[in-house]
Short mmCIF file of C-alpha atoms in Angstrom, two decimals:
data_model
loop_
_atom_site.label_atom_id
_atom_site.label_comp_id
_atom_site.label_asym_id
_atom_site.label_seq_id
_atom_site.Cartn_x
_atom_site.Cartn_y
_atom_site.Cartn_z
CA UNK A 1 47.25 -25.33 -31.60
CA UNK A 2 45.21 -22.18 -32.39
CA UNK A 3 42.52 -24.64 -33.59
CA UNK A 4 42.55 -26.42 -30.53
CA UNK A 5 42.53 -23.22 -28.19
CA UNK A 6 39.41 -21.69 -30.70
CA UNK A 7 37.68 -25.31 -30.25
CA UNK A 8 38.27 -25.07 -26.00
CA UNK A 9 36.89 -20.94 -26.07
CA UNK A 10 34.23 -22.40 -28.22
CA UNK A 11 33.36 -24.98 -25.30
CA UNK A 12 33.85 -22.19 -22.39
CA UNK A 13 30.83 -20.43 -24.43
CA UNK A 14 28.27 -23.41 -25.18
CA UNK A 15 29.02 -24.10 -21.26
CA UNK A 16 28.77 -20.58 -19.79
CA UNK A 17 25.75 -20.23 -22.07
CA UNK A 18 23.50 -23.41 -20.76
CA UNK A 19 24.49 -22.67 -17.42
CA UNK A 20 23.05 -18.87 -17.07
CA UNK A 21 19.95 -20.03 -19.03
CA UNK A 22 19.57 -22.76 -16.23
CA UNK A 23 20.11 -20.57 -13.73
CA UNK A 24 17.49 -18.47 -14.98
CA UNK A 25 14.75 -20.61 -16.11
CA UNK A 26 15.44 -21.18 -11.73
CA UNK A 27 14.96 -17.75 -11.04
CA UNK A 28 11.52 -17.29 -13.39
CA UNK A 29 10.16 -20.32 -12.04
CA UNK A 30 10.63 -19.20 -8.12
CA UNK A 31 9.97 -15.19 -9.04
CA UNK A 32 6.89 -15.83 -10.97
CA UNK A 33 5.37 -17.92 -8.17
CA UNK A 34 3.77 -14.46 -7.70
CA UNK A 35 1.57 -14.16 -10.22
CA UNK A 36 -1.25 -17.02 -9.16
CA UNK A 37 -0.20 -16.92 -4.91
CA UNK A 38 -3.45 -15.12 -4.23
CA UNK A 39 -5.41 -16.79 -6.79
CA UNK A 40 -4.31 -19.96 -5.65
CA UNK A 41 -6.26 -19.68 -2.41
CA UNK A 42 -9.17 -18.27 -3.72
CA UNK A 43 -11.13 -21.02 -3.13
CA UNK A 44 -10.24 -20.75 0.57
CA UNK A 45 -11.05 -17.34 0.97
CA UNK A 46 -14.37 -17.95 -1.07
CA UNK A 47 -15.49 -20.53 2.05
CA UNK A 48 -13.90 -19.00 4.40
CA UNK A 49 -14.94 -15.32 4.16
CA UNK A 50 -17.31 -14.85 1.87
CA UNK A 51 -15.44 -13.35 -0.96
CA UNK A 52 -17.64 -12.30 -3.91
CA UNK A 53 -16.74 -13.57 -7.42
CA UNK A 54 -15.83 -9.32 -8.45
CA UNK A 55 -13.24 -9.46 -5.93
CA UNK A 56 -12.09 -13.10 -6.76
CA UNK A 57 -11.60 -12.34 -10.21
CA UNK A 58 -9.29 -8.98 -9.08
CA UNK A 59 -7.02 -11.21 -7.34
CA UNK A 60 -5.49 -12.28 -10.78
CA UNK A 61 -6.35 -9.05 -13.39
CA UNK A 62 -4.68 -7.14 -10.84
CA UNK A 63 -1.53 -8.35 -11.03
CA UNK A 64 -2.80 -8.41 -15.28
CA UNK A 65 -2.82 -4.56 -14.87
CA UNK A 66 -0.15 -3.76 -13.01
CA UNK A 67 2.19 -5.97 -15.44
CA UNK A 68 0.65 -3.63 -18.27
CA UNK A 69 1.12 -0.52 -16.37
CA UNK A 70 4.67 -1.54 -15.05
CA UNK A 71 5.69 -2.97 -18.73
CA UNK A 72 4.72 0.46 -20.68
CA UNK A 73 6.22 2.49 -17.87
CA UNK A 74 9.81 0.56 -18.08
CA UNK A 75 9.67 0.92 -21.70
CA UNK A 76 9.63 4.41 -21.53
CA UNK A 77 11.77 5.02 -19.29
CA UNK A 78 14.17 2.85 -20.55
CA UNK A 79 14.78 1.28 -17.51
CA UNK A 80 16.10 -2.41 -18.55
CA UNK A 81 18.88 -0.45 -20.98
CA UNK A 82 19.98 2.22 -18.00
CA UNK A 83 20.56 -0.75 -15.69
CA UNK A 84 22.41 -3.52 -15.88
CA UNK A 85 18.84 -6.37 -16.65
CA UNK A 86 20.49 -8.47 -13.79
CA UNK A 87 20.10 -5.63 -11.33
CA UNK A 88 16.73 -4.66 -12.30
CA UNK A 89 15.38 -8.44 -11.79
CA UNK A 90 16.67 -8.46 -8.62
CA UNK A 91 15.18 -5.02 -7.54
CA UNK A 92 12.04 -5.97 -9.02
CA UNK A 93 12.00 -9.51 -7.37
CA UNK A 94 12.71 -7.94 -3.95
CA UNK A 95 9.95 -5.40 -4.23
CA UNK A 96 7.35 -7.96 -5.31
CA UNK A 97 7.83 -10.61 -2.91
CA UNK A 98 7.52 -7.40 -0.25
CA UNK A 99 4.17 -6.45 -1.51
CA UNK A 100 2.95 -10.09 -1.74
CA UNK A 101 4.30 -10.93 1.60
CA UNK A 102 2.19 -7.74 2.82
CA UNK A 103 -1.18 -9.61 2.02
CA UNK A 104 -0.66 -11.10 5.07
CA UNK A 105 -0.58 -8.32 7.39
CA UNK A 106 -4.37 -7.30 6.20
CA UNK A 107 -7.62 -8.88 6.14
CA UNK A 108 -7.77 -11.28 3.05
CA UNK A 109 -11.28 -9.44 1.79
CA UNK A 110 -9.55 -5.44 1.99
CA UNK A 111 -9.23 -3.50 -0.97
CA UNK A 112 -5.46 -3.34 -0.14
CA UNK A 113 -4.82 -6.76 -0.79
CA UNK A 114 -5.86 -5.68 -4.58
CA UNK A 115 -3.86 -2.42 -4.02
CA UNK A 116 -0.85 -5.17 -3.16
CA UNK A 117 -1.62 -7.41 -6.39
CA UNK A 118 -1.43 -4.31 -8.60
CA UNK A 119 1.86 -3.31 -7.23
CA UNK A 120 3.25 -7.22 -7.26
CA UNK A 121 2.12 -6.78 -11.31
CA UNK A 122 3.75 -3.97 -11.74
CA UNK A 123 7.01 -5.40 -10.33
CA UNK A 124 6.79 -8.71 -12.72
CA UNK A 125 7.54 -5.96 -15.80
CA UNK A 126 11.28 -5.99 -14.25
CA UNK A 127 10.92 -9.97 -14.31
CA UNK A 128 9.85 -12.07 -17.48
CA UNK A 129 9.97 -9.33 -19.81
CA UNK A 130 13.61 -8.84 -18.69
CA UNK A 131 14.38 -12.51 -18.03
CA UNK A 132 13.41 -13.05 -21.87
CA UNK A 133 16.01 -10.12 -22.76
CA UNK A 134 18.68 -11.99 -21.24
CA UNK A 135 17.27 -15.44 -22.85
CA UNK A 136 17.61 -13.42 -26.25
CA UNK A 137 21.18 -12.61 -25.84
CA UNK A 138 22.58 -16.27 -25.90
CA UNK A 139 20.06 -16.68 -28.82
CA UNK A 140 21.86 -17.72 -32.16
CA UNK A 141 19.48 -20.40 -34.23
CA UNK A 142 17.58 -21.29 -30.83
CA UNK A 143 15.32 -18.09 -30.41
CA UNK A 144 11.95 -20.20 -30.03
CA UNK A 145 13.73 -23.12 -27.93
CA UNK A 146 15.63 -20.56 -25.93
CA UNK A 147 11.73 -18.34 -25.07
CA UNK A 148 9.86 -21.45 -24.98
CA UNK A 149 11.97 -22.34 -22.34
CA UNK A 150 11.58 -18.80 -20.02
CA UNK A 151 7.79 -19.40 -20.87
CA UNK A 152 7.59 -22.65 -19.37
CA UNK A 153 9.58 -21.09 -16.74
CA UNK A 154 6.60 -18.50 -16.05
CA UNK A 155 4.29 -21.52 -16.77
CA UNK A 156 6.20 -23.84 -13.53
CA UNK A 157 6.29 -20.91 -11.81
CA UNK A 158 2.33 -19.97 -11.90
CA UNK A 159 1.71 -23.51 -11.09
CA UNK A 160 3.61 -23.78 -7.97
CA UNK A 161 0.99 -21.71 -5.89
CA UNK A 162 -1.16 -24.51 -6.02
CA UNK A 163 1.23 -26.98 -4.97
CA UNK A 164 2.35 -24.79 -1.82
CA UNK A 165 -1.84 -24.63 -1.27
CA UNK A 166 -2.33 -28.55 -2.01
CA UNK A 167 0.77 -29.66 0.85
CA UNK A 168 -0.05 -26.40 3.13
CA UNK A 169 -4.13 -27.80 3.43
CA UNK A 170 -6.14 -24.71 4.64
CA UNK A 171 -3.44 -22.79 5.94
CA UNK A 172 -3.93 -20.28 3.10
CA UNK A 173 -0.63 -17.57 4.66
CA UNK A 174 1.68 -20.38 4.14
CA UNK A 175 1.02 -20.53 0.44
CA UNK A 176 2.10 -16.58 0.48
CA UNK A 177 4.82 -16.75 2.53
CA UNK A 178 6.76 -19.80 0.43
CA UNK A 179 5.80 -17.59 -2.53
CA UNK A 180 7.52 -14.38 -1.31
CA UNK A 181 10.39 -16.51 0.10
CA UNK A 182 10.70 -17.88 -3.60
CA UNK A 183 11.00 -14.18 -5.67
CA UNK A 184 13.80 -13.92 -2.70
CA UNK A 185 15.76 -16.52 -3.70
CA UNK A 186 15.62 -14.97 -7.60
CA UNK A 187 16.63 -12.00 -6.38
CA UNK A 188 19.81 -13.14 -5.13
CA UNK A 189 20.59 -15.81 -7.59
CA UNK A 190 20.48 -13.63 -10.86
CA UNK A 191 23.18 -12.46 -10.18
CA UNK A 192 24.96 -15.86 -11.02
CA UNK A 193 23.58 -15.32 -14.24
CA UNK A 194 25.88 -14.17 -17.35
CA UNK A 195 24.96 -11.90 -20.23
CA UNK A 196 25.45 -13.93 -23.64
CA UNK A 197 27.48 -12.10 -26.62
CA UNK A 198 24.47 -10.69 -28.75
CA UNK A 199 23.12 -8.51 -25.15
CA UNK A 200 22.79 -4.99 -26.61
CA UNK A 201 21.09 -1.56 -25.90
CA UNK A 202 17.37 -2.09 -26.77
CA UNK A 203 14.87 0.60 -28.72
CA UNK A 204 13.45 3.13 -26.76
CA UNK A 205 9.28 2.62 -26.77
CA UNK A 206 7.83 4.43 -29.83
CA UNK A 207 4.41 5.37 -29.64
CA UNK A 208 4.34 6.17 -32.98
CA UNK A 209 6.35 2.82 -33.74
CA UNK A 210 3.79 0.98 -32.33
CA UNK A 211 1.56 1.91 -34.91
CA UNK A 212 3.24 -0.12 -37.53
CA UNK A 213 1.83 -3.45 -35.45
CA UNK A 214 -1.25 -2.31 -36.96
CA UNK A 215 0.04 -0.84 -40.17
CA UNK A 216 2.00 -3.88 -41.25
CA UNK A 217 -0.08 -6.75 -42.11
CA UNK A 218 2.16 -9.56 -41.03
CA UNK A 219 2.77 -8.14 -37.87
CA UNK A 220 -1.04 -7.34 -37.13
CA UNK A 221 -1.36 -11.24 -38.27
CA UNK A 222 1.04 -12.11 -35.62
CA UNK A 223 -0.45 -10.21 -33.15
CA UNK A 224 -4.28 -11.06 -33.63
CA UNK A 225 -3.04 -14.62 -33.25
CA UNK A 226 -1.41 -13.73 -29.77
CA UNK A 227 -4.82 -11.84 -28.88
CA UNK A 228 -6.77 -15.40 -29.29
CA UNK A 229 -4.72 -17.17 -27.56
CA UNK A 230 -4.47 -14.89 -24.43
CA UNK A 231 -8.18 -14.15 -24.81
CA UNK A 232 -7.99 -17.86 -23.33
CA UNK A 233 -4.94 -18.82 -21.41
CA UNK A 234 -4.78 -16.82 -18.32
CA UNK A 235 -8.93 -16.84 -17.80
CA UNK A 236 -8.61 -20.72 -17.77
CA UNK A 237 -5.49 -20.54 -15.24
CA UNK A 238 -6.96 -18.20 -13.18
CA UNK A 239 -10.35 -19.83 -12.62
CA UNK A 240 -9.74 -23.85 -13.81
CA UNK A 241 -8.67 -24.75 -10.03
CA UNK A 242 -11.85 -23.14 -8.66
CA UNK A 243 -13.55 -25.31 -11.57
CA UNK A 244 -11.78 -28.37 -10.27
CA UNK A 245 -13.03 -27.55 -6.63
CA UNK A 246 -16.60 -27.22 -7.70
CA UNK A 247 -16.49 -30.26 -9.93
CA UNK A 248 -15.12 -32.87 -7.22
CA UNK A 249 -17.47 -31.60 -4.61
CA UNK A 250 -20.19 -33.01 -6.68
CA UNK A 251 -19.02 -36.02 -5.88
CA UNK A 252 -19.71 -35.88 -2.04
CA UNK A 253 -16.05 -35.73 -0.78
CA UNK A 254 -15.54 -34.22 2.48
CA UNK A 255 -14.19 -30.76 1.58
CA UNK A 256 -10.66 -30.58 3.05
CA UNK A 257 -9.89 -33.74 0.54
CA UNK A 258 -11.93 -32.14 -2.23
CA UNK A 259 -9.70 -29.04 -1.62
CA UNK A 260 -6.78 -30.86 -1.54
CA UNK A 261 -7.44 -32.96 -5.26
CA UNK A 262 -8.53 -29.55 -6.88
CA UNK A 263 -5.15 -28.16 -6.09
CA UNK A 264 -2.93 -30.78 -7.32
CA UNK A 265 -4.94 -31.33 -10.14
CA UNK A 266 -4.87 -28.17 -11.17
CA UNK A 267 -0.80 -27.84 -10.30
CA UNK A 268 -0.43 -30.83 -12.40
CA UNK A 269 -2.60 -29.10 -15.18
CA UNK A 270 -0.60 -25.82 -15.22
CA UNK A 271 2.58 -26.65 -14.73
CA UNK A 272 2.47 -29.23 -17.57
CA UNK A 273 2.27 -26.39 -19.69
CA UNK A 274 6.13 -25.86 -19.06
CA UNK A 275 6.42 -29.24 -21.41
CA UNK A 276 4.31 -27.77 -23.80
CA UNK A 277 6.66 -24.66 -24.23
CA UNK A 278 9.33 -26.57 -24.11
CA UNK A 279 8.27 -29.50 -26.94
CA UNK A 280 6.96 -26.05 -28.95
CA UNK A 281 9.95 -24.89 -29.03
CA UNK A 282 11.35 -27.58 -30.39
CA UNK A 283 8.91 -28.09 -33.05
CA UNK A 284 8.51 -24.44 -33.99
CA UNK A 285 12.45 -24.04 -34.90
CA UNK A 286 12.25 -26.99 -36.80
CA UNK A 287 8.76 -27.18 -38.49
CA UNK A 288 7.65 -23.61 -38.51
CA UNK A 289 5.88 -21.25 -36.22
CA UNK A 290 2.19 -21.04 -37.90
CA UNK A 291 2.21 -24.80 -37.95
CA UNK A 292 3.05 -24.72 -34.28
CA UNK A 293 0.52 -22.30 -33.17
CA UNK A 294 -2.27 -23.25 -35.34
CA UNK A 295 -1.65 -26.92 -34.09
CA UNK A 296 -1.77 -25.91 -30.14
CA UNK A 297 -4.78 -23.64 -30.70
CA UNK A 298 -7.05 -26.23 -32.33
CA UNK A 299 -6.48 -28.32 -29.99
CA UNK A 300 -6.60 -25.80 -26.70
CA UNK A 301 -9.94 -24.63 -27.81
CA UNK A 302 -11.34 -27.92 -28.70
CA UNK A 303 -10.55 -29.01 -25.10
CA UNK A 304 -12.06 -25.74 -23.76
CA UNK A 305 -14.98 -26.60 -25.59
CA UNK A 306 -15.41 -30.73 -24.52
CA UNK A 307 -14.06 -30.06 -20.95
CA UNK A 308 -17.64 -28.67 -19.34
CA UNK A 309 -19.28 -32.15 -20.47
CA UNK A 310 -17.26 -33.84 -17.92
CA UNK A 311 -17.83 -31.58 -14.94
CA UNK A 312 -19.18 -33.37 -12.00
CA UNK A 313 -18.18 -37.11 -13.57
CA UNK A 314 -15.20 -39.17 -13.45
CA UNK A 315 -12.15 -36.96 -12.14
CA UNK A 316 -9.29 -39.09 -13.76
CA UNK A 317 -10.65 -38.44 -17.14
CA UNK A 318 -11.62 -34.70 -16.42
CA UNK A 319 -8.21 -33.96 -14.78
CA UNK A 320 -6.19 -35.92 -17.72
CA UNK A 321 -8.26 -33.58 -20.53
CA UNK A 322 -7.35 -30.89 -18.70
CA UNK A 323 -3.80 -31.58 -18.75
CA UNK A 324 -3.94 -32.03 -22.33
CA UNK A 325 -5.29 -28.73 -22.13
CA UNK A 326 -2.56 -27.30 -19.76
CA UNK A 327 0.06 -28.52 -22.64
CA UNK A 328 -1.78 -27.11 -25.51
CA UNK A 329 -2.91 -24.07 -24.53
CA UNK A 330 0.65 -22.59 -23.46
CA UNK A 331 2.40 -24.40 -26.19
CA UNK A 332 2.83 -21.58 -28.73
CA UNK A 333 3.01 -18.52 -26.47
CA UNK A 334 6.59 -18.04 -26.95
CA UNK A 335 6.02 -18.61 -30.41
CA UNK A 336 3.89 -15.81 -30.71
CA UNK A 337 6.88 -13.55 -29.64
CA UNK A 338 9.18 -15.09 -31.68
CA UNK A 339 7.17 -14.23 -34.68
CA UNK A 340 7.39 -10.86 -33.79
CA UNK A 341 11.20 -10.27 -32.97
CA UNK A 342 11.56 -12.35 -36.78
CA UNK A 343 8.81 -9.56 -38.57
CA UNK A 344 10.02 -6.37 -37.11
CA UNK A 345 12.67 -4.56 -37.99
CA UNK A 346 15.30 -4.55 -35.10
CA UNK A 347 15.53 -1.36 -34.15
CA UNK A 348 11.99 -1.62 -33.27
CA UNK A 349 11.52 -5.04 -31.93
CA UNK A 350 11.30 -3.58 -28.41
CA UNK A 351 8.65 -1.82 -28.95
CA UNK A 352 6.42 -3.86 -31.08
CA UNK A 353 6.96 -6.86 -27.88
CA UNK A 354 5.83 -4.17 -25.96
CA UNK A 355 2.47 -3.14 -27.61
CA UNK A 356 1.82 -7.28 -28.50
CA UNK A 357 2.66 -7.96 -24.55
CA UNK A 358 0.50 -4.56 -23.44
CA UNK A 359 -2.92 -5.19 -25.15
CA UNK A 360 -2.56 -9.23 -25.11
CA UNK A 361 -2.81 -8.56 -21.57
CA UNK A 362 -5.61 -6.21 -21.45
CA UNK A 363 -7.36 -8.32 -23.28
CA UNK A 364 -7.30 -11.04 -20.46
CA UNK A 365 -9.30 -8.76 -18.21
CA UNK A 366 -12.13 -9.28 -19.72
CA UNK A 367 -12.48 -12.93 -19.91
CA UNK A 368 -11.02 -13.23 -16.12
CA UNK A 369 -14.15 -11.33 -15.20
CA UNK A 370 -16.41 -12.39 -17.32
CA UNK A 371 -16.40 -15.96 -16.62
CA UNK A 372 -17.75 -16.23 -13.06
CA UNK A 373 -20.83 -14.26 -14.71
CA UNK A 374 -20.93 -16.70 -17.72
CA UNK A 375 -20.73 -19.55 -15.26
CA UNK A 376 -23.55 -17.46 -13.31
CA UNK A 377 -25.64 -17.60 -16.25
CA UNK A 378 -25.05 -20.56 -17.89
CA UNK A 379 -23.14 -23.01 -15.04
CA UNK A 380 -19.84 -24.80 -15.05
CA UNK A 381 -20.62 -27.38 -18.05
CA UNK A 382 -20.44 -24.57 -20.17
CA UNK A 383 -17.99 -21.72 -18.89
CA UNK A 384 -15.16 -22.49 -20.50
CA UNK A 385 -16.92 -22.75 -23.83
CA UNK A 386 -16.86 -19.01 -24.41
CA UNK A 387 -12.73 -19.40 -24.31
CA UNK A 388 -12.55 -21.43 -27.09
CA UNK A 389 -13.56 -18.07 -29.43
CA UNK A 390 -10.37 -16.54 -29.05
CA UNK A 391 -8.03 -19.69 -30.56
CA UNK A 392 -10.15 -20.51 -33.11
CA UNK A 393 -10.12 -16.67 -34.59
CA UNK A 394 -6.25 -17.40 -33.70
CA UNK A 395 -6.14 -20.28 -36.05
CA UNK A 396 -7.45 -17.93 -38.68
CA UNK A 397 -5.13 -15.27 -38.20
CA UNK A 398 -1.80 -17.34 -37.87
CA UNK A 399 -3.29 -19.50 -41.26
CA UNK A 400 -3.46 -16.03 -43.16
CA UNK A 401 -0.22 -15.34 -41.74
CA UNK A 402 1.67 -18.70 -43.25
CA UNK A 403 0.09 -17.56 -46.71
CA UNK A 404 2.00 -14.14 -45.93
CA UNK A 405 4.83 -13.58 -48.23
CA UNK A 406 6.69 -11.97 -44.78
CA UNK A 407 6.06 -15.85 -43.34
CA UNK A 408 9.69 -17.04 -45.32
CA UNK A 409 11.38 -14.83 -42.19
CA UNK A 410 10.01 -16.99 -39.86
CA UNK A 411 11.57 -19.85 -38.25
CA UNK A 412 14.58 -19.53 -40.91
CA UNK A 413 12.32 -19.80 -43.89
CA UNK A 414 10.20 -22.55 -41.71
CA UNK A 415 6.72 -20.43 -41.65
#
């Protein structure tokens, strides 16, 4: 009998367990539609009024720096420990989808819209940072299965804009508006989700702490393979659909249906990234985390290097290299966080996800706005070429870190 009643509290766990991580890969995917609902209709605003490539780019490294800002100041202030995490998504989700819904009530080309994305990134450090946290407390043996999954969350969730763009045509404020509606929905459906049995108080942000992802050479492994692969990902998400756009005009099709291909094609390219997280995860808990990583970013920044070659020609082949390089080139982000929550000590892991998630993203400003001056320069067959720097140094990094006597903590001994 006792056996029997430990076996059916066993059950009540595994069930309560997938059912708050499904409600909350739900709540990611419709909160972080955020993040790309301006860029998204970029193109749009580009023909429509004349916005300038400085401007363009600003529509996604705003939200870049506002996340940074909004992640360092929640760190320390220790807001996700004073407040129940559920609470604080919520808040957060409400005030974003407010300041992204405001877009609308300006012109498209004002500096407030920028003023708005800024404040929307600032809001998403109360969202996937947080939405990880909980992820982490049903974590026993799953850690990279259980992030993978919240990253392909994100990953779904920065796709959708397109998709809203691609069935909404050129009505550009209906692509905000289902957006906003979205983080509303999260808002009120996290609180459905419940807190697994390793949730704790996390470390307070350590400046001095943060050091040590310098100091320690596993960890500064870990994190210079993060840095190459965000030197890529979000300049290639933020500026592949306008790529797609310019690429099928070539061929002479009218320009609402040109419009219409770029954005599912480039929905269809992002948002297969959530099966790349997902199938990394999988891989990285059982194969290793290194061989994960260095797998996805040889072949990301191979495809960033062969994909200009097909601008302008046959769009099935383009768009199906692209979504080989959708897959790839999100594969092993979670992994890169897993590596560090395995490396650190715990008291500290808090605040060495911090620094890794702070600079990684700082870093992406500069290749968002560099690459409408490198396609300037050098046009659209080789833009993306640039991109494929950051993985390969990657590749480097994560090999020296498998060769790391700290590599045995990964993955359970897995490297």
């Amino acid at each position: 009998m006792p056996m029997l009643e430990q076996r059916t509290a066993y059950t009540r766990v595994i069930s309560s367990k997938w059912t708050s991580i499904g409600i909350l890969i739900l709540c990611e995917v419709f909160a972080l539609t955020l993040w790309f609902s301006a860029t998204a209709i970029v193109p749009i605003l580009r023909s429509e009024y004349q916005l300038g490539d400085w401007q363009a780019s600003l529509f996604s490294s705003g939200v870049a720096v506002g996340f940074v800002f909004g992640t360092l100041l929640s760190a320390l202030l220790g807001l996700s420990d004073r407040f129940d995490p559920r609470r604080f998504f919520s808040v957060s989700a409400l005030v974003a989808a407010a300041c992204n819904g405001s877009i609308l009530l300006v012109d498209p080309t004002s500096w407030w819209v920028i003023f708005c994305r800024f404040s929307t990134g600032i809001c998403m450090a109360g969202l996937y940072p947080v939405g990880m946290r909980i992820a982490a407390s049903w974590a026993e043996k799953d850690t990279g299965l259980l992030i993978g999954l919240l990253v392909g969350a994100l990953t779904l969730g920065s796709a959708s804009p397109h998709l809203f763009n691609a069935i909404g045509g050129i009505d550009w404020q209906l692509t905000i508006q289902i957006a906003s509606i979205c983080a509303l929905i999260a808002g009120g459906l996290i609180h459905f989700v419940g807190l697994g049995p390793q949730h704790s108080i996390a470390s307070v942000f350590h400046w001095k702490m943060g050091l040590r992802a310098w100091q320690d050479k596993s960890l500064r492994l870990a994190n210079l393979g993060y840095f190459g692969h965000m030197w890529e990902l979000y300049a290639m998400w933020a500026w592949i659909g306008v790529f797609f756009h310019a690429s099928f005009s070539k061929l002479h099709l009218i320009e609402d249906i040109a419009r219409f291909y770029a954005n599912t094609a480039t929905f269809l390219v992002i948002a297969a990234g959530a099966l790349g997280c997902l199938l990394g995860g999988l891989f990285a808990d059982k194969l290793g985390r290194t061989t994960l990583t260095i797998l996805a970013m040889l072949i990301s920044g191979s495809c960033a290097l062969l994909v200009g070659f097909l601008f302008g020609g046959n769009p099935w082949l383009l768009t199906a290299l692209c979504i080989v390089w959708g897959i790839a080139i999100v594969a092993d982000s979670a992994q890169f966080s897993s590596c560090i929550v395995e490396l650190s000590e715990p008291a500290y892991r808090g605040t060495m996800l911090t620094v890794q998630t702070s600079v990684g993203f700082l870093l992406t400003l500069i290749t968002i706005h560099l690459l409408p001056l490198w396609v300037e320069y050098t046009s659209w067959h080789y833009a993306f070429a640039f991109l494929a720097i950051g993985p390969f140094l990657g590749v480097i990094a994560m090999w020296r870190l498998r060769l790391h006597p700290d590599a045995i903590k990964l993955a359970h001994g897995k490297r």
